[in-house]
CSV table of C-alpha atoms and ligand atoms in Angstrom, one decimal:
chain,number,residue,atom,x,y,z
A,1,UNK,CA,10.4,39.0,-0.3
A,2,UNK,CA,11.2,37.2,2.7
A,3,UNK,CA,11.9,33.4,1.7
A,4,UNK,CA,11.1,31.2,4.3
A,5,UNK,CA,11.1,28.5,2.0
A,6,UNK,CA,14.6,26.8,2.0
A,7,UNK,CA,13.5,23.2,2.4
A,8,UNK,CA,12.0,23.3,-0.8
A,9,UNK,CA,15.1,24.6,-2.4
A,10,UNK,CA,18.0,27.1,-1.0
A,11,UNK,CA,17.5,30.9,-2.6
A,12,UNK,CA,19.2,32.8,-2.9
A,13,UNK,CA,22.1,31.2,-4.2
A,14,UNK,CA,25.5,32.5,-3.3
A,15,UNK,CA,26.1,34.6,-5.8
A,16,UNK,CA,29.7,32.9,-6.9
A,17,UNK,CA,27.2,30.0,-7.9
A,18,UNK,CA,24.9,32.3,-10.5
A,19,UNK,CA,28.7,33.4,-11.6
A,20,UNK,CA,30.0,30.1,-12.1
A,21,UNK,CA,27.1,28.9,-14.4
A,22,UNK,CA,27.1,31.7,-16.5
A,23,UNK,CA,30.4,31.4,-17.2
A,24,UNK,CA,30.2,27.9,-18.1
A,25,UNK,CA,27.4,28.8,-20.4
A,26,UNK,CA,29.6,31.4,-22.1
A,27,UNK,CA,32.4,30.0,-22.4
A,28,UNK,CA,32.6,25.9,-21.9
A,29,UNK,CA,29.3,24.6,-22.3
A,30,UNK,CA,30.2,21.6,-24.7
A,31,UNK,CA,28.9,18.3,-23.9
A,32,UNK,CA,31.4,17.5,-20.7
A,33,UNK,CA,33.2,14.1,-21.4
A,34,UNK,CA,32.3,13.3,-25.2
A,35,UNK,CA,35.1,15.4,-27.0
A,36,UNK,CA,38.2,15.7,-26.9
A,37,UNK,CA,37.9,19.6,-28.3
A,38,UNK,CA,39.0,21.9,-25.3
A,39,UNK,CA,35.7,22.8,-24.8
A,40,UNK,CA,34.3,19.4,-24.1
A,41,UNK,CA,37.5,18.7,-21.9
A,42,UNK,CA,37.2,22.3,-20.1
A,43,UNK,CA,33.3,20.6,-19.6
A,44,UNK,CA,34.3,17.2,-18.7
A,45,UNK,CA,36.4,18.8,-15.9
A,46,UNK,CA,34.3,20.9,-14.2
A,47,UNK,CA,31.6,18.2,-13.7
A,48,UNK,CA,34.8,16.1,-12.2
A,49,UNK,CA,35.3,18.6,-10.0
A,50,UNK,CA,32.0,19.1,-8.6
A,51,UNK,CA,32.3,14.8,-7.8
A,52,UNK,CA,35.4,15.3,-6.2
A,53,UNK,CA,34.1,18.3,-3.9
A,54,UNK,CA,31.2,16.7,-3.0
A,55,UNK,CA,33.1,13.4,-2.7
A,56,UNK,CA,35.4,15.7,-0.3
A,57,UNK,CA,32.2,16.5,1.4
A,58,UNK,CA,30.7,13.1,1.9
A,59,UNK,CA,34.2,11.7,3.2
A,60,UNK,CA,33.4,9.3,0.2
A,61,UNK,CA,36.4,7.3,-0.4
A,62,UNK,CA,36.3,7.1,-4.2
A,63,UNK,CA,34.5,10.3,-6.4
A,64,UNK,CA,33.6,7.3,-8.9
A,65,UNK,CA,31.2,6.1,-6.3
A,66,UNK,CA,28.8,9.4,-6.8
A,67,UNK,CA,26.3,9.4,-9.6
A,68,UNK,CA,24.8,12.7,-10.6
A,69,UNK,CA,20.8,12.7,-10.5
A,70,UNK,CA,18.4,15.0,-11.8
A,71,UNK,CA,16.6,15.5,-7.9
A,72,UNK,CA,16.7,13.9,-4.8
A,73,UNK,CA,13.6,11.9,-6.3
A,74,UNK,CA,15.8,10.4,-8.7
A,75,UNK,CA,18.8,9.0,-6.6
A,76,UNK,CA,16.1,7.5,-4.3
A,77,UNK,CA,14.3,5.6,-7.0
A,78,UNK,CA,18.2,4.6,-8.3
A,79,UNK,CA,19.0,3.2,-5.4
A,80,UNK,CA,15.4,1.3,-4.7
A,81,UNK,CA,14.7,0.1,-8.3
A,82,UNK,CA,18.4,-0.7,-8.9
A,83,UNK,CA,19.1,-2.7,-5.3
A,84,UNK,CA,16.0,-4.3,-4.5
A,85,UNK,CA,14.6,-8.0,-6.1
A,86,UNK,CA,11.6,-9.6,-6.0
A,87,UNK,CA,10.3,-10.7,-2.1
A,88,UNK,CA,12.6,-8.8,-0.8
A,89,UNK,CA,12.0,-6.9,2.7
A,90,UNK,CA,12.6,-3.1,3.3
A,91,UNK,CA,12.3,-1.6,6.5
A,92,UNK,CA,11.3,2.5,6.3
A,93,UNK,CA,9.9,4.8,8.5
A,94,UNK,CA,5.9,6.1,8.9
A,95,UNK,CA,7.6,9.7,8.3
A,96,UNK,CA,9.4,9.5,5.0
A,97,UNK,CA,8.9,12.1,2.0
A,98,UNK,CA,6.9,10.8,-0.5
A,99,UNK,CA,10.3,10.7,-2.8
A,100,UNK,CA,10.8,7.7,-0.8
A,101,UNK,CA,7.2,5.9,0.4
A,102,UNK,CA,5.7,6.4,-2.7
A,103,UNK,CA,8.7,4.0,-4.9
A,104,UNK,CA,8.4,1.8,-1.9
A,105,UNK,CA,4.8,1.6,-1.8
A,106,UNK,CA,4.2,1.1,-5.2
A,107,UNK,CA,6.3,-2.1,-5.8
A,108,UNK,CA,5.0,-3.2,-2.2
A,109,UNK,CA,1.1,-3.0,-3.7
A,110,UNK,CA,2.0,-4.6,-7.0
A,111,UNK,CA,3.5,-7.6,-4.7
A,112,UNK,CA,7.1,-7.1,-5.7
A,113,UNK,CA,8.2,-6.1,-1.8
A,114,UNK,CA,7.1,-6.2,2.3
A,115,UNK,CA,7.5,-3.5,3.5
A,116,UNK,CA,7.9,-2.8,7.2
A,117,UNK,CA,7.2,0.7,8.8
A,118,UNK,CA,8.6,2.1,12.0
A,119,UNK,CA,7.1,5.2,14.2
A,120,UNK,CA,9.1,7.8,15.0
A,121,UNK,CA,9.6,8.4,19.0
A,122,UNK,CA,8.1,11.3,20.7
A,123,UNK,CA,11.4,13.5,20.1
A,124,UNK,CA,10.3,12.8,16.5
A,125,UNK,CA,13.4,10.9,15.6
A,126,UNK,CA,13.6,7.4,14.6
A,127,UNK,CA,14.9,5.0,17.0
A,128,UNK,CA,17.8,2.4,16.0
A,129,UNK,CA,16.7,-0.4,18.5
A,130,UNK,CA,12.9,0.1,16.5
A,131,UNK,CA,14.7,-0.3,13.6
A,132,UNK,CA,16.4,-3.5,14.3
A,133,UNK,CA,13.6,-4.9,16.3
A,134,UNK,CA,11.8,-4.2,12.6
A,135,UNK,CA,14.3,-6.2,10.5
A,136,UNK,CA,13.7,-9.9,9.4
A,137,UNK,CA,15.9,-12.9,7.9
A,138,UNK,CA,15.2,-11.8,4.8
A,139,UNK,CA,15.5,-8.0,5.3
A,140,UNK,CA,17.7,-6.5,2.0
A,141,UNK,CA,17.3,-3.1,2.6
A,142,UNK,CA,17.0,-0.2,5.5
A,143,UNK,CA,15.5,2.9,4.1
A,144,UNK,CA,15.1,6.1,6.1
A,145,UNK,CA,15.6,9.9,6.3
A,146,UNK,CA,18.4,11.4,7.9
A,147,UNK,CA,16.4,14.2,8.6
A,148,UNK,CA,12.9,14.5,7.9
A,149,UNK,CA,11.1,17.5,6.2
A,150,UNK,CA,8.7,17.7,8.3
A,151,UNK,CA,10.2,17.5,11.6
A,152,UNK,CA,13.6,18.8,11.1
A,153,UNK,CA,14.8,16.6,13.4
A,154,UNK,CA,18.3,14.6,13.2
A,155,UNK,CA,18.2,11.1,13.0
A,156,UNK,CA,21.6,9.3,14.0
A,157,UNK,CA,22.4,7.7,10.8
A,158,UNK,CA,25.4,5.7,12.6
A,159,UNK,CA,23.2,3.8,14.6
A,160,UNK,CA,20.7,2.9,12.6
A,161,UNK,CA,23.6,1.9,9.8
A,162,UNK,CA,24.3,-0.3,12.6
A,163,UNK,CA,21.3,-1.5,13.5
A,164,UNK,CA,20.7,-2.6,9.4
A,165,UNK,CA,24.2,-4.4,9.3
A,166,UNK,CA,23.4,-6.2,12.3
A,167,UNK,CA,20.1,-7.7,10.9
A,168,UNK,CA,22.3,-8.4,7.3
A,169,UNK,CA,20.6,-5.6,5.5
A,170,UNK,CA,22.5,-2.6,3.9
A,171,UNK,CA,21.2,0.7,4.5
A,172,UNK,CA,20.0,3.8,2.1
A,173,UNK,CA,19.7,7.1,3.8
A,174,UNK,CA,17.5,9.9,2.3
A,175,UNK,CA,19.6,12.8,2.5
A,176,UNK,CA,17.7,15.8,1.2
A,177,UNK,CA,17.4,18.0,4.2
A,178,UNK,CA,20.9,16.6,5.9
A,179,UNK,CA,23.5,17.5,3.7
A,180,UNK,CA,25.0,21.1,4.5
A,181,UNK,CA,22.9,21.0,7.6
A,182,UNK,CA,25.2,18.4,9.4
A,183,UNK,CA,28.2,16.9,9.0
A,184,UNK,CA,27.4,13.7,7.2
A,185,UNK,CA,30.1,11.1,6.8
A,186,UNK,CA,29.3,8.3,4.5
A,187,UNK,CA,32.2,6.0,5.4
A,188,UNK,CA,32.4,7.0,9.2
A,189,UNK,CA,28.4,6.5,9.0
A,190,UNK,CA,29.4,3.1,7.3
A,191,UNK,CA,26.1,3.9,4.9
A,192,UNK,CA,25.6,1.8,1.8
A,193,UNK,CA,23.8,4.6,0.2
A,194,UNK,CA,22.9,7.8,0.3
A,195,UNK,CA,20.4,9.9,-1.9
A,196,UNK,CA,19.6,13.5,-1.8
A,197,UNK,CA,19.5,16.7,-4.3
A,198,UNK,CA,21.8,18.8,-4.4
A,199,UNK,CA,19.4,22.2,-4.7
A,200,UNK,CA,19.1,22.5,-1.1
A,201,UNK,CA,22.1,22.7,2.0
A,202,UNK,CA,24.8,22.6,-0.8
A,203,UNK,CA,23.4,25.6,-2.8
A,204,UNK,CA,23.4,24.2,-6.1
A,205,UNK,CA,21.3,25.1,-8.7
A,206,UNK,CA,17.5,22.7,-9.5
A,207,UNK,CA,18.4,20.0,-11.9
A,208,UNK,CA,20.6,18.7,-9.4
A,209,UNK,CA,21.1,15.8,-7.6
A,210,UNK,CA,23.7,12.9,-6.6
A,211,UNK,CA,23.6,9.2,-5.2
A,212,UNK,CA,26.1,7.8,-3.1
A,213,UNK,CA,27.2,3.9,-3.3
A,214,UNK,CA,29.2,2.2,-1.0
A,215,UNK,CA,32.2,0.6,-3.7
A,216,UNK,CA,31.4,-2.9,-3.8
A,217,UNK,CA,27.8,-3.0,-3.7
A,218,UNK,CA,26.8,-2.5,-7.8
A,219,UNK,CA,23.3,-1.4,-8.6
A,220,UNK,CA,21.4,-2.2,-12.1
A,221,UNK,CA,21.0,1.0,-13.6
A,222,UNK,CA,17.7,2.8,-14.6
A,223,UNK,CA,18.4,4.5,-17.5
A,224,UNK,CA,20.9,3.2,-19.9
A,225,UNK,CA,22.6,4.8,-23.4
A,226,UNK,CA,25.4,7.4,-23.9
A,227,UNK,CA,28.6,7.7,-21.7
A,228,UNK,CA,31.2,9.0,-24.0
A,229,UNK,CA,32.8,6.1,-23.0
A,230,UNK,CA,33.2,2.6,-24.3
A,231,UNK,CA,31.4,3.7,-27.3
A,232,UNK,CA,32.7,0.4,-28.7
A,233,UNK,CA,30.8,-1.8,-26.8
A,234,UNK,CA,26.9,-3.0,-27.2
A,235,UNK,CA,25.8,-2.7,-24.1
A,236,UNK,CA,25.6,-0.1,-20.9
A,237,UNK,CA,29.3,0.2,-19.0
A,238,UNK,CA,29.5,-1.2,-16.0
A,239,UNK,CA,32.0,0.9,-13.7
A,240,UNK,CA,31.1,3.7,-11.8
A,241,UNK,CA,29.9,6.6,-12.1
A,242,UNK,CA,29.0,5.7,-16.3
A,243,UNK,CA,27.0,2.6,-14.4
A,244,UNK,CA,24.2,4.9,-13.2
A,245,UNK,CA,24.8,8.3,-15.6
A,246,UNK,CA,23.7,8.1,-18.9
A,247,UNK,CA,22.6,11.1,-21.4
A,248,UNK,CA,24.0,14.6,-21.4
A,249,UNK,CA,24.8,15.8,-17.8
A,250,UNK,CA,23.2,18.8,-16.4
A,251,UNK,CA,26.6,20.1,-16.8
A,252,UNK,CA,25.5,24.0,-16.2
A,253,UNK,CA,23.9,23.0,-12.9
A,254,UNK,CA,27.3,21.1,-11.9
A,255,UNK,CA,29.1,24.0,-12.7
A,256,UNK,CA,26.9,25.9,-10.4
A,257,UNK,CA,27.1,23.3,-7.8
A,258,UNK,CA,30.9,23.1,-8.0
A,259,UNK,CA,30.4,26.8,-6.8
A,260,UNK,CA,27.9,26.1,-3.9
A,261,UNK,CA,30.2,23.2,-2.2
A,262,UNK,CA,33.3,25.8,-2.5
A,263,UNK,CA,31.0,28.5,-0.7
A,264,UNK,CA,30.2,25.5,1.8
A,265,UNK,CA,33.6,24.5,2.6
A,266,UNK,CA,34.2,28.3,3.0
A,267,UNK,CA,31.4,28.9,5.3
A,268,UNK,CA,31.5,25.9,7.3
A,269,UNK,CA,28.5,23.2,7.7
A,270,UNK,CA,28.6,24.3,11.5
A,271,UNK,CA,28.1,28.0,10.5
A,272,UNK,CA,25.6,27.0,8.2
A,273,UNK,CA,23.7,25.7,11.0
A,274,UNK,CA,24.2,27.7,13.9
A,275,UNK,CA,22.4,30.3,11.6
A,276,UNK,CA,19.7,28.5,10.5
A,277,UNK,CA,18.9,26.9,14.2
A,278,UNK,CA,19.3,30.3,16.0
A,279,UNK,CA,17.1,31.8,13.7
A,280,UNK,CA,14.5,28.9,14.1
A,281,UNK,CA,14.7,29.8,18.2
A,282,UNK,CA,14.4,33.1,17.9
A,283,UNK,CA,11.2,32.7,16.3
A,284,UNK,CA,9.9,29.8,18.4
A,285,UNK,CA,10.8,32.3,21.3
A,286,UNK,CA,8.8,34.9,19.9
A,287,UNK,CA,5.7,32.9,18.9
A,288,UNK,CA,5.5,30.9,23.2
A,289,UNK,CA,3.6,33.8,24.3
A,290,UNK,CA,1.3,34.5,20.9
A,291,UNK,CA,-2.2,33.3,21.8
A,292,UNK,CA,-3.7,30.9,18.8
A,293,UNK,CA,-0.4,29.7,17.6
A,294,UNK,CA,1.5,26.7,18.5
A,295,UNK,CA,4.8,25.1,16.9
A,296,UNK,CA,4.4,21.2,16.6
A,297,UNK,CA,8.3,20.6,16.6
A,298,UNK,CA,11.8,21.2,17.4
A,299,UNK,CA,11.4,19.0,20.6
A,300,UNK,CA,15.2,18.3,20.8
A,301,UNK,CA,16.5,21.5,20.4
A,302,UNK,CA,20.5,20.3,19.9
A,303,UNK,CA,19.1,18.1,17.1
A,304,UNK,CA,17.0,20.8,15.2
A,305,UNK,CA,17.7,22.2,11.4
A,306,UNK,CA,15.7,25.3,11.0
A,307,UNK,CA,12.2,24.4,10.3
A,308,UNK,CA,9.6,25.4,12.0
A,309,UNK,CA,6.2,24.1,12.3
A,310,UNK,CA,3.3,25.8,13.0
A,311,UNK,CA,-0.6,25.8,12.9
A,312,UNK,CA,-2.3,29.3,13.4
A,313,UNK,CA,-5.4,29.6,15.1
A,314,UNK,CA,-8.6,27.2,13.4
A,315,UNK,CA,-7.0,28.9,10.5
A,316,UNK,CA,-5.9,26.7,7.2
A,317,UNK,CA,-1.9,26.4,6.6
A,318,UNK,CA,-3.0,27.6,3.0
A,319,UNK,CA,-4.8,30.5,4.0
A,320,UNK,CA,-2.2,31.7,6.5
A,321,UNK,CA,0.4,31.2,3.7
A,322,UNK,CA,-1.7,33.2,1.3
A,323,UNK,CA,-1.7,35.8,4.2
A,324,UNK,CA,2.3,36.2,4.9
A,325,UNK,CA,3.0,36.2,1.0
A,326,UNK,CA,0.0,38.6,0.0
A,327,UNK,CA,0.2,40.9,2.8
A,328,UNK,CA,3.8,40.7,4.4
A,329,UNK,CA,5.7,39.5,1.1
A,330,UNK,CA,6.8,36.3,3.3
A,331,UNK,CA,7.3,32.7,1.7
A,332,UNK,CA,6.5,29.9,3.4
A,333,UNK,CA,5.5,26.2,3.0
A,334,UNK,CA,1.4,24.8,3.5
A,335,UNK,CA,-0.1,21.6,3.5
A,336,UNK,CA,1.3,18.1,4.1
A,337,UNK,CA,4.7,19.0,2.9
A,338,UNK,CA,5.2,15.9,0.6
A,339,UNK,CA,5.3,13.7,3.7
A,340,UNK,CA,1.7,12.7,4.8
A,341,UNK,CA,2.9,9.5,7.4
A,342,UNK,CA,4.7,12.7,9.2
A,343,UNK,CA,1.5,14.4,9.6
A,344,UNK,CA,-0.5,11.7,10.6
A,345,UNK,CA,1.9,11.4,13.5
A,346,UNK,CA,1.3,14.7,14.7
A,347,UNK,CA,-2.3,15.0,14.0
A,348,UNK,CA,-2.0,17.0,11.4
A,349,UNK,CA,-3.4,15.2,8.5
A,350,UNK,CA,-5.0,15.7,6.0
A,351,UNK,CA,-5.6,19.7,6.3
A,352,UNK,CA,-1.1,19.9,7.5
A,353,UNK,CA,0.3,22.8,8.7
A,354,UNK,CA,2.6,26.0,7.8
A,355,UNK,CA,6.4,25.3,7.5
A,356,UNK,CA,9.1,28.1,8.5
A,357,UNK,CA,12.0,27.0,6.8
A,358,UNK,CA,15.0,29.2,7.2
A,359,UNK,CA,18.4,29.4,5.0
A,360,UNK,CA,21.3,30.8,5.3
A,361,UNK,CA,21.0,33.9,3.6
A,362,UNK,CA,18.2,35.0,6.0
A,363,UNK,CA,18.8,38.0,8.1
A,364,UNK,CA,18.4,38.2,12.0
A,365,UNK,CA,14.9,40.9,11.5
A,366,UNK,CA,13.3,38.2,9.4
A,367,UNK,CA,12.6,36.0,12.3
A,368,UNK,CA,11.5,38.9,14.1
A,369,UNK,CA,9.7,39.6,11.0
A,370,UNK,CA,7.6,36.8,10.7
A,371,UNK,CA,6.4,36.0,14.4
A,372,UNK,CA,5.2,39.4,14.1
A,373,UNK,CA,3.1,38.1,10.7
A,374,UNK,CA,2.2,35.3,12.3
A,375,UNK,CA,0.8,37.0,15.5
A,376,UNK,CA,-0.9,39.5,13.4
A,377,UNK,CA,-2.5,36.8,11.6
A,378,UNK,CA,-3.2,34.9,14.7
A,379,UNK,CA,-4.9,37.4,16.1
A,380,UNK,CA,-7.0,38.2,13.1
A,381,UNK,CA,-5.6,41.6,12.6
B,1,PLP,C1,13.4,14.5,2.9
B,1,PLP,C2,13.3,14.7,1.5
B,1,PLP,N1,13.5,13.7,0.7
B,1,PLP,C3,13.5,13.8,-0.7
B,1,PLP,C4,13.2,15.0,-1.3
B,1,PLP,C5,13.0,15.1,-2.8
B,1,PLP,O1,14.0,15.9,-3.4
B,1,PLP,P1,13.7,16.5,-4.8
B,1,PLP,O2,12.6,17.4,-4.7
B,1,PLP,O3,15.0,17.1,-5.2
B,1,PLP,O4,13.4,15.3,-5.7
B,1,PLP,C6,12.9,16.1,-0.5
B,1,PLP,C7,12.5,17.4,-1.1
B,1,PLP,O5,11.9,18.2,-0.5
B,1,PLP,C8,13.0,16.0,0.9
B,1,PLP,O6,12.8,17.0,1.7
């Protein structure tokens, strides 16, 4: 198989990763932080040290300030449900993944919220001025990708942090497809928070996922219960990270993602992407001359990741998908890609289009590889 798939989730995983979880699973997995056995402390320490790597990571300044999540989905539903109050005024983007429009949508149609939606510009980022220009008084919060899933395009996360701390608002980035894409600096970025899983650019396993807030800013938790600490008291702690984590971690997957953030640091986030954007230009270059095929993105090319979107022919994104997986054993992504406002903007809506989405594990034929799919397919071979 050729997986062309990795903005969905990153596979394969480095092999260090698969490693590291199974030998937490022979060997350690007690309930991390509840015993004082060696197990449970063995446990307890490997999930600290998949904070402090990713902490490391983030620039974070304290590891306490990162709650583990199950998804991306999760922290971004943390972060809205746990910041916002009753009135208050969010400023988004017409492009966001559903894991953020849908939270924000819902309180806004049951009253609770205004929200405020801004266009992205015709590079397909999302312009800071826009942003502020957006903001009212009353604006609370500024909540955006960093890099949409769609367009694979980089937003400039400093700029609009700025542009929310001028209005008075804070700022919640949606992380998903930027982190181990591009170097993402929380404090340098001065961002309030930041959501995103942690089963794509940092190769941990699914059933991970991590929210970043600033210290000083404290947000009511979703979920309350268990800790393993103050077991004493009646209700939910509130220090960090215990404020937002409660229940039995997903202590194999932090094991695993431990792994994937070594193998990061390793590689390099620059490597990383350099790989995934050459890859993406190769097969752009490959597909300009193929009759029937266009690619709707990557109209900055310094500020690409490596997704590729294309529409083949009058032919449906499902249909062509079915096509590369059936007949050439190639994965890729159809449809509306969890994002419908970034569709709409491109005129793609509601039939969407097929996503190329390429990792760093892919080798240098399977760009080659798929243009020639596509142009087979394209040309109705
Ligand atoms: C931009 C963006 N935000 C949020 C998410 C949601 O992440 P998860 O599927 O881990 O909940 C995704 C996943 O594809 C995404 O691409």
């Amino acid at each position: 198989m050729i997986y062309l798939d990795n903005a969905a989730t990153s596979w394969p995983k480095p092999p260090s990763v698969l490693a590291a979880m199974r030998e937490f699973a022979e060997d350690w997995a007690a309930n991390p932080g509840r015993a004082c056995h060696r197990m449970g402390i063995e446990a307890g320490q490997r999930v600290a040290r998949a904070r402090a790597s990713l902490a490391e990571l983030l620039g974070a300044p304290d590891a306490s300030r990162i709650a583990f999540t199950l998804n991306g989905t999760d922290a971004l539903n943390m972060a809205l449900k746990g910041f916002l109050n009753e009135g208050d005024h969010v400023v988004t983007s017409t492009f966001e993944h559903n894991s953020l429009s849908r939270p924000l949508t819902g309180l806004e149609r049951a009253g609770r919220l205004r929200v405020t939606r801004v266009a992205p510009r015709e590079d397909l980022t999302l312009s800071p001025e826009d942003v502020r220009r957006a903001c009212a008084r009353d604006t609370k919060l500024v909540a955006v990708t960093a890099v949409s899933n769609v367009f694979g395009a980089l937003n400039d996360v400093a700029a609009l942090a700025r542009a929310a701390h001028d209005a008075g608002a804070a700022i919640l980035v949606d992380a998903a497809q930027a982190v181990g894409a591009c170097e993402l600096d929380v404090a340098a970025a001065e961002l309030d928070m930041a959501a995103f899983p942690c089963h794509k650019g940092l190769f941990g396993p699914m059933g991970t996922g991590a929210l970043y807030v600033r210290p000083g800013l404290d947000l009511r938790p979703l979920r309350e219960g268990g800790t393993g600490s103050r077991s004493e008291e009646e209700t939910h702690p509130e220090e960090m990270p215990h404020r937002l984590e409660a229940g039995t971690p997903n202590a194999h997957g932090l094991a695993g993602l431990a792994a994937g953030l070594d193998f990061l640091r390793e590689t390099g986030i620059r490597r990383v992407r350099e790989r995934e954007q050459s890859l993406a230009r190769d097969l752009v270059e490959r597909l300009s001359e193929v009759r029937g095929v266009s690619v709707l993105n990557g109209r900055s090319r310094e500020a690409q990741t490596g997704i590729v979107l294309l529409r083949v022919g009058g032919l449906a994104s499902q249909e062509v998908a079915a096509l590369l997986d059936a007949r050439y054993g190639i994965a890729v992504r159809a449809g509306l890609h969890c994002a419908p406002g970034a569709h709409k903007f491109l005129g793609t809506f509601p039939e969407g289009v097929v996503r190329v989405s390429f990792g760093f594990f892919n080798e240098d034929g399977d760009a080659k590889a798929a243009a020639r799919a596509v142009a087979e397919i394209a040309e109705g071979v």
